[in-house]
Coordinates of C-alpha atoms in Angstrom, one line a residue:
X1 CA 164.7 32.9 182.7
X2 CA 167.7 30.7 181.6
X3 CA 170.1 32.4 179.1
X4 CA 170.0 31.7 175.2
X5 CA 172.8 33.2 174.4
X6 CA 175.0 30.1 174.1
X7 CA 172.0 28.4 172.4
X8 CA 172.3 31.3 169.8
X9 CA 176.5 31.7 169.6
X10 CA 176.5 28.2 168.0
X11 CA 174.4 28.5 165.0
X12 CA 176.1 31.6 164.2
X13 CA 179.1 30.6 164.0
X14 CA 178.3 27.5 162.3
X15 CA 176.9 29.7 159.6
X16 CA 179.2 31.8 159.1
X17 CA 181.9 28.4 158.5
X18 CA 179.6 27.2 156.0
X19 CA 179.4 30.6 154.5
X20 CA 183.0 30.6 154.8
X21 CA 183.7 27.2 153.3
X22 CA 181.1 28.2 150.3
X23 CA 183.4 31.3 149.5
X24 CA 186.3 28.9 149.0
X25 CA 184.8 26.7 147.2
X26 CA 183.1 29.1 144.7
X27 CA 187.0 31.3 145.0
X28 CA 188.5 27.4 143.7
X29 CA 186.1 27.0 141.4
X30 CA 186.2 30.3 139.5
X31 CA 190.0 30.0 139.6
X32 CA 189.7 27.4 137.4
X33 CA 190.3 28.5 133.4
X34 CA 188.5 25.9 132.1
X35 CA 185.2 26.5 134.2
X36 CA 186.1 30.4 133.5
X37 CA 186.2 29.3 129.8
X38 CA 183.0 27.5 129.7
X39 CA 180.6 30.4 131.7
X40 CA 182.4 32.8 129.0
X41 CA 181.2 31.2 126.0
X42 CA 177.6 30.6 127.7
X43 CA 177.6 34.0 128.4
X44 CA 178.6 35.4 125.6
X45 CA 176.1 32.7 123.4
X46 CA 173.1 34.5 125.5
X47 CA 174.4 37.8 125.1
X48 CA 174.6 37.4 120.8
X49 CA 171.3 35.6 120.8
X50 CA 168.7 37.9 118.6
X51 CA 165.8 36.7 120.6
X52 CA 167.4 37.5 124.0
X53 CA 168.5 41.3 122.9
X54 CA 164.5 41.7 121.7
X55 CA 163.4 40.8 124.7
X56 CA 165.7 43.3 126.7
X57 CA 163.8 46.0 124.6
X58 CA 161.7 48.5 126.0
X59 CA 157.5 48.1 124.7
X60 CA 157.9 51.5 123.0
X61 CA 160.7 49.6 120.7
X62 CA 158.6 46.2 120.9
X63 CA 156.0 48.0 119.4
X64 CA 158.1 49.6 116.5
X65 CA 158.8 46.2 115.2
X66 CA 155.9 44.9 114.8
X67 CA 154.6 47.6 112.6
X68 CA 157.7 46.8 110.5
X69 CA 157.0 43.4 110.7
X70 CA 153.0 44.5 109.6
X71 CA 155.2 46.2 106.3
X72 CA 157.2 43.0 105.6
X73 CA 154.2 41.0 105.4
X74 CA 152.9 43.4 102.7
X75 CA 155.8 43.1 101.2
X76 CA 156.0 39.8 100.8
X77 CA 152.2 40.2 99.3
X78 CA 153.6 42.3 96.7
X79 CA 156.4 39.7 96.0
X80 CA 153.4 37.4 95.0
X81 CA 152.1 39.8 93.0
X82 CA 155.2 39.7 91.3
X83 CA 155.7 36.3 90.6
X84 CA 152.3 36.1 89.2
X85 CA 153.1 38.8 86.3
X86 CA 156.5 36.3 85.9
X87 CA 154.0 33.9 85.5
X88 CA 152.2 35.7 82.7
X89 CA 155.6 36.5 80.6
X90 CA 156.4 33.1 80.8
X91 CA 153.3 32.3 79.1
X92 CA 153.8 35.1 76.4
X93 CA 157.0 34.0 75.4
X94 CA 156.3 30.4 75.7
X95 CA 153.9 31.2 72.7
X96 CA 156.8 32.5 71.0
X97 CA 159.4 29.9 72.0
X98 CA 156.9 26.8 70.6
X99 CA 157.2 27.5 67.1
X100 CA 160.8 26.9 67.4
X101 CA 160.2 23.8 69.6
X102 CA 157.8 22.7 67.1
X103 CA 160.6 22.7 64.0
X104 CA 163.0 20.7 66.9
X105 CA 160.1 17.7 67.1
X106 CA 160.1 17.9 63.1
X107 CA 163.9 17.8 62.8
X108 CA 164.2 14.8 65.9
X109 CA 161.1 12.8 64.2
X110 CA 162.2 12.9 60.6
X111 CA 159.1 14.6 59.3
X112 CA 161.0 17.4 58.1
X113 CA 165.0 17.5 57.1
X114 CA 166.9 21.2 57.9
X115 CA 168.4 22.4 55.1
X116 CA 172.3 23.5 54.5
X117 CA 171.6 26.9 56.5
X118 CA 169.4 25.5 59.4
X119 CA 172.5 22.7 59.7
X120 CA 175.1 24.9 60.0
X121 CA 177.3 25.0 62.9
X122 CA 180.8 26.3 63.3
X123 CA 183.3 23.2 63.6
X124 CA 185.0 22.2 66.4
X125 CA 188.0 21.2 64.6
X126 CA 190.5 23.7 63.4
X127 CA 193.0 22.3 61.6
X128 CA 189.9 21.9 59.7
X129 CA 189.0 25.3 59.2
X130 CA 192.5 26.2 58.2
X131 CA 192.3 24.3 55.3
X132 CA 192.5 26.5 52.3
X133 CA 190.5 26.8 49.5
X134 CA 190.5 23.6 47.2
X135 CA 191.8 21.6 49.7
X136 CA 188.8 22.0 51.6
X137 CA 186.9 21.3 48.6
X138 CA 188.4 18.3 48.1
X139 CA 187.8 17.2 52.1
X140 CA 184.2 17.7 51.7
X141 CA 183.9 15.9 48.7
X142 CA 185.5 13.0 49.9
X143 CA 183.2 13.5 53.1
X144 CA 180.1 13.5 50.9
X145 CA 181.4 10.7 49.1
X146 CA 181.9 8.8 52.8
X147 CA 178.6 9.3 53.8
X148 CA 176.9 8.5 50.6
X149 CA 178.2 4.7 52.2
X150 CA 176.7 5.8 55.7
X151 CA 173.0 4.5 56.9
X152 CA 171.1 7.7 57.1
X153 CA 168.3 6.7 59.6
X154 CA 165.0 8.9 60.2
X155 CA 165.8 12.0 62.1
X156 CA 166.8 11.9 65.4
X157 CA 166.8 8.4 66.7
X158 CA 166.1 7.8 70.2
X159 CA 166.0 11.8 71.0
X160 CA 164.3 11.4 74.6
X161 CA 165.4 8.5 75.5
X162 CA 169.0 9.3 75.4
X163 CA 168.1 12.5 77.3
X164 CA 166.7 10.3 79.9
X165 CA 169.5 7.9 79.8
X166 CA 172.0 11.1 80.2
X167 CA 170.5 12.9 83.0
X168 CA 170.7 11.0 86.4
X169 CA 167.6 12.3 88.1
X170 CA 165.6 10.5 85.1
X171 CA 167.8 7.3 84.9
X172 CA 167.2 6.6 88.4
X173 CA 163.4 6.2 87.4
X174 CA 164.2 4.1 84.0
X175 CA 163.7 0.4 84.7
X176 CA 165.2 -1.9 81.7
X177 CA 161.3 -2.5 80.3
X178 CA 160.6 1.1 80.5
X179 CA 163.4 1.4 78.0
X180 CA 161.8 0.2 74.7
X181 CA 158.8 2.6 75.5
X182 CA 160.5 5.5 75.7
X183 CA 162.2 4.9 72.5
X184 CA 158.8 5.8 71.0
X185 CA 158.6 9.0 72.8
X186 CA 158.9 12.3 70.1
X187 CA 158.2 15.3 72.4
X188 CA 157.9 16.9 75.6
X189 CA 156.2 19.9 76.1
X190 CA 155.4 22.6 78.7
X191 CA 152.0 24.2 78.7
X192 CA 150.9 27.1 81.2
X193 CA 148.2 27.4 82.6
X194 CA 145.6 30.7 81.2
X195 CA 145.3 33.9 82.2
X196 CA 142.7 34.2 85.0
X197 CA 143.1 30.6 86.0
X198 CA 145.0 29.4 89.2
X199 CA 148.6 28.9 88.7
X200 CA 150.1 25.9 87.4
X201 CA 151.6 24.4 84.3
X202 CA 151.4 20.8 82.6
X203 CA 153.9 18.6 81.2
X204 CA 152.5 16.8 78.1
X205 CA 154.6 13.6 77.0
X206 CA 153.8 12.6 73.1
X207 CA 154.4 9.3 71.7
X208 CA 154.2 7.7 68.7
X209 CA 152.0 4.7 68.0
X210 CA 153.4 2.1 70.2
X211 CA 152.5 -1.7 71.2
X212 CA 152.2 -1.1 74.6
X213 CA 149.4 2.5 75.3
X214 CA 146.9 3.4 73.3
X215 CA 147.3 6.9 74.7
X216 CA 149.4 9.5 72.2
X217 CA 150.3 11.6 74.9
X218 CA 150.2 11.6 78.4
X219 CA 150.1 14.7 81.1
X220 CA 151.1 15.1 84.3
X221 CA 149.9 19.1 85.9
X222 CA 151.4 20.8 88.8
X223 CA 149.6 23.2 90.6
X224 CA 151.5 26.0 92.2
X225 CA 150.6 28.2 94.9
X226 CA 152.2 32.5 94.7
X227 CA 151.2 33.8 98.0
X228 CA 152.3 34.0 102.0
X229 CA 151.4 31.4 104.3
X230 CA 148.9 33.5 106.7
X231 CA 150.5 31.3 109.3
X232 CA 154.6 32.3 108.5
X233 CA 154.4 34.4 105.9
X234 CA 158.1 35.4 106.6
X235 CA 158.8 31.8 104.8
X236 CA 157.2 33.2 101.0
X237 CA 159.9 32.8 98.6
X238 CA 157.9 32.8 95.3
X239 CA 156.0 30.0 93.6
X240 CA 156.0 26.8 95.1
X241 CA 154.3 23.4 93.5
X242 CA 151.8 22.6 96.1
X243 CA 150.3 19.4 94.3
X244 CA 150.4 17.3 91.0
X245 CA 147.7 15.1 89.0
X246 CA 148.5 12.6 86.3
X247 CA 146.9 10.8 83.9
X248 CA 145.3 7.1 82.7
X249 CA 147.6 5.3 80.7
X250 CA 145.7 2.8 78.7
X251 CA 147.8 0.1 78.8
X252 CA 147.5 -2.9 76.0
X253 CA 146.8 -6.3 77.4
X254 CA 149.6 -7.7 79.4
X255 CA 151.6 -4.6 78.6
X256 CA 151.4 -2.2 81.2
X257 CA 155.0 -2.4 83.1
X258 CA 153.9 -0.7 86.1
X259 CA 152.5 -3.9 87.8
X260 CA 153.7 -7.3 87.9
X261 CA 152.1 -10.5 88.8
X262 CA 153.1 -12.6 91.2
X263 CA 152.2 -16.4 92.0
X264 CA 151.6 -17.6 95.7
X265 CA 149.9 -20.7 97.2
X266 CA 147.8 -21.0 100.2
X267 CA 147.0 -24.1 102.0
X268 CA 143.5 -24.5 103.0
X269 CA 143.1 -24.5 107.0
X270 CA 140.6 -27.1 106.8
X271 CA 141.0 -29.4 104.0
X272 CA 144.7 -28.7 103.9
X273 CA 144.5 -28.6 100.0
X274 CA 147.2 -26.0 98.2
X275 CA 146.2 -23.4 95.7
X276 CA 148.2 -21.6 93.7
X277 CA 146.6 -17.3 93.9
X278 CA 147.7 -15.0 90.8
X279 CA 147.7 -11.3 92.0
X280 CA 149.2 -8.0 90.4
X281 CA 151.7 -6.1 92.9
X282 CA 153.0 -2.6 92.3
X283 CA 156.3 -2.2 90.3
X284 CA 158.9 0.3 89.7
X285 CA 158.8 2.2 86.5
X286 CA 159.0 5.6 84.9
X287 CA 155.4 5.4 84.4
X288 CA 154.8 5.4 88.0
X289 CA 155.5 9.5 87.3
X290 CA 152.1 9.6 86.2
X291 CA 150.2 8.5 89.2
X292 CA 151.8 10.2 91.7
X293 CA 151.1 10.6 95.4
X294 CA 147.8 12.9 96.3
X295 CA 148.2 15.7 98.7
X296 CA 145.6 15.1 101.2
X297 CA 142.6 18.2 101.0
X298 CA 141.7 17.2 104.7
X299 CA 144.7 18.9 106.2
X300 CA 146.0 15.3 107.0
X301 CA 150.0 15.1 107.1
X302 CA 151.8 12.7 104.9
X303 CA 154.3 10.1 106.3
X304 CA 158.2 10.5 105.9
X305 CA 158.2 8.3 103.1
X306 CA 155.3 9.9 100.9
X307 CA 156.4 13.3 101.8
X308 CA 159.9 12.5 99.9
X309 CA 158.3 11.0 97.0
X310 CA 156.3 13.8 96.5
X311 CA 159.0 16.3 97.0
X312 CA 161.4 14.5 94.6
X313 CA 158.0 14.5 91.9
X314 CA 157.5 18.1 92.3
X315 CA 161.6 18.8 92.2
X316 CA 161.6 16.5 88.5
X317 CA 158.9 18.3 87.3
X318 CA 160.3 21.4 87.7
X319 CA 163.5 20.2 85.9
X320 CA 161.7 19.3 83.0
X321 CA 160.1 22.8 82.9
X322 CA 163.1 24.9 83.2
X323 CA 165.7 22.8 81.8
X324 CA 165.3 19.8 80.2
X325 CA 162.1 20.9 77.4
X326 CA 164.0 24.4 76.9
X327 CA 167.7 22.8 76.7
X328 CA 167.0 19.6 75.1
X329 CA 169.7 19.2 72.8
X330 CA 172.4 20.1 75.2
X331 CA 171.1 17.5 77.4
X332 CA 170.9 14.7 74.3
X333 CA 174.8 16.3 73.4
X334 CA 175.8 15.9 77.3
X335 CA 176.7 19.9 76.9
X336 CA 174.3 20.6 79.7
X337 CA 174.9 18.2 82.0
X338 CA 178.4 19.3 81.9
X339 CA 177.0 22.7 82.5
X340 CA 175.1 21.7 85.5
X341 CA 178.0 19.9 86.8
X342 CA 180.1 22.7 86.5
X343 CA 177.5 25.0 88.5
X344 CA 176.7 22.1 91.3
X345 CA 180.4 22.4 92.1
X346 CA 180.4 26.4 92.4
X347 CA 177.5 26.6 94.7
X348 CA 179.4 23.9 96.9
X349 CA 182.5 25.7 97.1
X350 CA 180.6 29.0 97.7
X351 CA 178.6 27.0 100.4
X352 CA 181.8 25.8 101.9
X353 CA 183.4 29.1 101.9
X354 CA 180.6 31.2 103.6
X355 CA 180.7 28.2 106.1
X356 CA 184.2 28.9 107.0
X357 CA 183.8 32.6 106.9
X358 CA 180.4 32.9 109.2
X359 CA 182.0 29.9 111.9
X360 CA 182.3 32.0 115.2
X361 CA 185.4 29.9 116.3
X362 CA 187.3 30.7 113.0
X363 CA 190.5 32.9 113.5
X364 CA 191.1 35.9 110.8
X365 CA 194.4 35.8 110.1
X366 CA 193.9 38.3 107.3
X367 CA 191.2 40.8 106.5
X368 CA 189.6 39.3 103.5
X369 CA 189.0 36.3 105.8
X370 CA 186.6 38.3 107.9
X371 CA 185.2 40.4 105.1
X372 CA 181.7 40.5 105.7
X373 CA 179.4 38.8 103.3
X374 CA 176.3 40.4 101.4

């Protein structure tokens, strides 16, 4: 029998130099502190994931969470439940907030003038309020005597419009022909919807006799949806507008600015002859606002585009609900816009800050810079 153990010696010791050379290379490697750096941050990236520590649970504590997660989703069913009764005060005290909105349209259209106590509003100039006795006398006499001089138009002119005009997210939607039509425009109102009926609420638009719609007012209703998703219902954060329906506008002849014609010719393949085809395109206008996308019933997805037209319908209508109707003399005054200004930049600075404070790689050099946040 010939002898192997030669045959044997060899690929031992070759393994044991590879083994050897593999040690050195792995001792280089890990003597490196940027290599070091890089596995530590991976490492400790895993190690703070949530989803990682729940799976290094045990069933017993698996199990425990998804009963609590059982009690959020009830909670979050009670949430709806909530919102719902928020639903219903708004209606109550939208009753009792119209009277009041009804004396504004009367005031802004003419039809009734406020008298000396309705009109009164602390000045904003106080030199003028220091004025004493018959020396103010005198300065509103001579004031009366001024305006006696002064056109004194109908109410209000140009109420909406101006709000329009004012607030950015409605100018954007103004074209230069939607401009006289809106000058006709004497109200907006919000209308809930009633009790026992699905959630929603209307915007109704009411204009004054006009050359250009027969209609006197025109609608636009959001439906709104108050309850989980059975599919995330972790994502419930109250009410959301889930779809929208306008209205018909009966436009006069040749009036309605939502279309425009366009001329084009086409040449005949065969006889080669030119003729001149008249066809009405789409055009931008406000009035577009009241024939707005449909969400599909079918389950069918919208594309990119029609998914942020909808979304920037649903977030206009909304502002008209909760702060253009109930605010609308701040927002003619530019008061509110100021207002909103003001708050736009808070949230942004707050946003900023909780950035800074919750980035991982930020150092605290002091303690309220690692205070935590709640």
């Amino acid at each position: 029998m010939a002898d192997n153990s030669n045959s044997e010696d060899v690929p031992s010791d070759s393994f044991e130099t590879a083994k050897t050379d593999k040690e050195k290379l792995t001792d280089q490697v890990m003597q490196n502190p940027q290599v070091l750096a890089a596995l530590q941050e991976r490492l400790e990236n895993v190690s703070h994931t949530p989803s990682s520590y729940i799976e290094t649970l045990p069933k017993a504590v698996k199990r425990r969470i998804d009963a609590l997660k059982q009690l959020q989703v009830k909670c979050a069913h009670i949430e709806a439940k909530f919102y719902e009764e928020v639903h219903d005060l708004e209606r109550k005290y939208a009753a009792l907030y119209q009277p009041l909105f009804d004396k504004r349209r009367d005031f802004v259209t003419g039809d009734v003038e406020p008298t000396d106590a309705e009109s009164e509003w602390p000045s904003e100039n106080e030199e003028e309020e220091k004025l004493a006795g018959d020396l103010k006398s005198k300065v509103v006499i001579a004031e009366k005597e001024a305006s006696a001089d002064e056109p004194n138009p109908k109410g209000i002119p140009e109420f909406w419009f101006t709000i329009f005009r004012n607030v950015d997210m409605l100018s954007e939607l103004v074209q230069e022909y939607d401009e006289p039509i809106l000058k006709h425009l004497q109200d907006i109102k919000v209308k809930f919807s009633d009790p026992g009926q699905p959630m929603s609420f209307s915007l109704e638009f009411h204009f004054e006799p006009n050359d250009y719609f027969t209609n006197s007012v025109l609608t636009k209703t959001y439906k709104m949806k108050s309850e989980p998703d059975t599919t995330d219902p972790f994502s419930f954060e109250g009410p959301e507008i889930v779809d929208c329906e306008g209205c018909t506008i009966e436009w006069k002849k040749g009036k309605n600015v939502t279309v425009k014609t366009i001329k084009k010719k086409q040449k005949h393949k065969g006889r080669g002859t030119v003729r001149t085809v008249t066809k009405q395109v789409p055009n931008d206008s406000f009035f577009n606002f009241f024939s707005p996308i449909k969400v599909s019933g079918d389950g069918e997805s919208l594309d990119e585009d029609s998914e942020f037209t909808l979304a920037s319908d649903f977030e206009i209508g909304h502002f008209f609900r909760e702060r253009i109707v109930p605010r609308a003399v701040l927002y003619f005054t530019g008061e509110a816009i100021e207002d909103d200004d003001n708050e736009l930049e808070g949230e942004e600075e707050g946003e900023e800050d909780e950035e800074a404070e919750n980035d991982p790689k930020r150092e605290c050099g002091q303690p309220a810079e690692c205070k935590q946040q709640w």
